[in-house]
Coordinates of C-alpha atoms in Angstrom, one line a residue:
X989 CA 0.0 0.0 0.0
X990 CA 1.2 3.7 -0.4
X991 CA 2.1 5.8 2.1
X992 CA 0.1 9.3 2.2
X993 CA 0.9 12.3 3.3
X994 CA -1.0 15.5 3.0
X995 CA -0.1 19.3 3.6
X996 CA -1.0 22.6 2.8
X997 CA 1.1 24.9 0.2
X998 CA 2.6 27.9 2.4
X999 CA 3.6 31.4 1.2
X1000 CA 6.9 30.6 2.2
X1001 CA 7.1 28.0 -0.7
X1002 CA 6.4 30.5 -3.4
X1003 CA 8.8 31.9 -5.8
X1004 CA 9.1 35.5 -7.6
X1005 CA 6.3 33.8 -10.1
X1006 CA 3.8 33.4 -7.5
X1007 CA 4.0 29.6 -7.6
X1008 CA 5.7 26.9 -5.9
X1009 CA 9.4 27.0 -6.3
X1010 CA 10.7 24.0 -7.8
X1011 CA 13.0 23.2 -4.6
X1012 CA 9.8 23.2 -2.8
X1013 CA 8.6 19.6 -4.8
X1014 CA 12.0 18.1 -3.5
X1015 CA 11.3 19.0 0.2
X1016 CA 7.6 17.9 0.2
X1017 CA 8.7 14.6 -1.1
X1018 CA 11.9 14.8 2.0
X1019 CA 9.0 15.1 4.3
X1020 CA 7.0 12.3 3.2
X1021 CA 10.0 10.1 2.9
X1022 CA 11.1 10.9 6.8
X1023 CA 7.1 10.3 7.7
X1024 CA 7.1 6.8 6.0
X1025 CA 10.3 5.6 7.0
X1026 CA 9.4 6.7 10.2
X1027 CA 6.0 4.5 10.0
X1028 CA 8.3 1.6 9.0
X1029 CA 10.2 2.3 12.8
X1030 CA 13.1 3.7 11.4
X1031 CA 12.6 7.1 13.4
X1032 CA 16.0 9.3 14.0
X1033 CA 16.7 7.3 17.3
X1034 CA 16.1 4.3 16.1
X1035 CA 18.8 5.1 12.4
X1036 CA 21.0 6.8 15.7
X1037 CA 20.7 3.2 17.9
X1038 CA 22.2 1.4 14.8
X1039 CA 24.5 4.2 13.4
X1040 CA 23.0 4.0 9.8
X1041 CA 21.5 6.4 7.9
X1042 CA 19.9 6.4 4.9
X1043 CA 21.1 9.1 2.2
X1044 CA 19.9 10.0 -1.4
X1045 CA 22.1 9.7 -4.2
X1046 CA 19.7 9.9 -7.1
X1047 CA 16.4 11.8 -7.9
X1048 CA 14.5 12.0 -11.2
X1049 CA 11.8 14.2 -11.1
X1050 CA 8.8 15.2 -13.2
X1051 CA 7.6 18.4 -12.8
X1052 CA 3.7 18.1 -14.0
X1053 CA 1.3 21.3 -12.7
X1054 CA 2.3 24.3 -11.1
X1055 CA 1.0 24.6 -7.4
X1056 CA -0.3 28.0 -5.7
X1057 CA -0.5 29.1 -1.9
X1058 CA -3.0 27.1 0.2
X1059 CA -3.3 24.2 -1.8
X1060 CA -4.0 20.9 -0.4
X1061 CA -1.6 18.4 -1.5
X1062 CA -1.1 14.7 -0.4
X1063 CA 1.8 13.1 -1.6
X1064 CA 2.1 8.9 -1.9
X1065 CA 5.1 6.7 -1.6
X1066 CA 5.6 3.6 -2.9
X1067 CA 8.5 1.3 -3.2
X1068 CA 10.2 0.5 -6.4
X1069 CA 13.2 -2.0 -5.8
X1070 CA 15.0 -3.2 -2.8
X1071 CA 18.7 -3.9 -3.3
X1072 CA 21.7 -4.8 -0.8
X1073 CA 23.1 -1.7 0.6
X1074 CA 20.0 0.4 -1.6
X1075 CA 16.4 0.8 -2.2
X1076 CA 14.6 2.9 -4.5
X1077 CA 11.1 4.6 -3.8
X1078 CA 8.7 6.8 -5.8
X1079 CA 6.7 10.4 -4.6
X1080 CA 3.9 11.5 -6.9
X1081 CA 2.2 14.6 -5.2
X1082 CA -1.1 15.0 -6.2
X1083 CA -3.3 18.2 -5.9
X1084 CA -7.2 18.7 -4.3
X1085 CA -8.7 17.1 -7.0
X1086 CA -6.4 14.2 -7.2
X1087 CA -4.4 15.3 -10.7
X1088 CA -0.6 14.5 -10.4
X1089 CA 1.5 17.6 -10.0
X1090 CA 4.9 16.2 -9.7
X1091 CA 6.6 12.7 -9.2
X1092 CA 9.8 11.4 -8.6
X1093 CA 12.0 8.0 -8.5
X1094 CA 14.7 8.5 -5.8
X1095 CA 17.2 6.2 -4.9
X1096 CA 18.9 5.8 -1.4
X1097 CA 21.9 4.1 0.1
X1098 CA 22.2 2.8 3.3
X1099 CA 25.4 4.4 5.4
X1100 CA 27.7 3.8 8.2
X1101 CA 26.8 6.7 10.3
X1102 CA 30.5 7.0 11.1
X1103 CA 32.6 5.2 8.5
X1104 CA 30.1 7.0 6.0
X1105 CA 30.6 4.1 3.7
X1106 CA 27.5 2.0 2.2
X1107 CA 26.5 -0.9 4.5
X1108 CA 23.7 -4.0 4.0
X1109 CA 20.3 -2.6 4.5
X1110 CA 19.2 -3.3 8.5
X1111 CA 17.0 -6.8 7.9
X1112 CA 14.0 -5.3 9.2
X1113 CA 14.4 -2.9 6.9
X1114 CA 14.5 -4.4 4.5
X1115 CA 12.3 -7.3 5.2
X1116 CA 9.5 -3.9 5.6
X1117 CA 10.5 -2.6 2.1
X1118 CA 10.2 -6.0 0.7
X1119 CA 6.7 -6.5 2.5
X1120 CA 5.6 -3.0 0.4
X1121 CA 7.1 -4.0 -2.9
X1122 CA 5.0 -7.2 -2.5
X1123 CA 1.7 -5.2 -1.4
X1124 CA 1.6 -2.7 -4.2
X1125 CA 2.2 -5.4 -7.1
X1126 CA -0.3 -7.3 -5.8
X1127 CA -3.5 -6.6 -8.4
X1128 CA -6.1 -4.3 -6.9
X1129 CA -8.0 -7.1 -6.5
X1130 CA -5.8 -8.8 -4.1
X1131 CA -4.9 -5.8 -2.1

């Protein structure tokens, strides 16, 4: 199943064009990434506990419809692959009236908090990432 996440467009996220600055997509996608990981138990104490932390070294994004100020937004994160050391998820953010305004494919690693080298994926993890993959392949049907 997707994760969802909705919020509100601020004034603070407009640019000189009066309509959400591009940046802005990225760090609406950043906080529904940090709220599903965190769903899956991987909260900042818990990535602290086990001196890992997951990092971002790719992101394709589609820019599709322009958002304005106070807009409701929801954005929805699935998983795409799950690797060894990375997994990759995708972020569609979708407006009010449920049209797709942006999406993204990002890709993370897995790093030693303090070697800052790529390490295995914790197994619960990745056992959790797995568990989504499964769920949204699964034909509506079956969900």
């Amino acid at each position: 199943m997707a994760h969802r996440f909705a919020f509100t467009v601020q004034s603070t996220d407009l640019d000189v064009i009066g309509h959400v600055n591009n940046a802005k997509y990225l760090e609406y996608m950043e906080w529904a990434r940090f709220d599903w990981i965190w769903q899956l138990g991987f909260t900042l104490d818990e990535l602290k506990r086990r001196a890992v932390l997951p990092v971002v070294v790719n992101i394709n994004i589609h820019y599709r419809k322009e958002l304005r100020m106070r807009e409701e937004v929801y954005a929805l994160t699935t998983v795409l692959r799950v690797g060894e050391k990375s997994f990759a998820i995708r972020h569609e953010l979708y407006n009010k009236d449920d049209v797709l305004v942006a999406d993204a494919d990002v890709t993370m690693v897995m790093i030693d908090a303090n070697t800052r080298r790529s390490v295995a994926l914790p197994e619960e993890l990745r056992a959790a990432l797995e568990k989504e993959l499964a769920s949204s392949s699964l034909p509506d049907a079956m969900k």
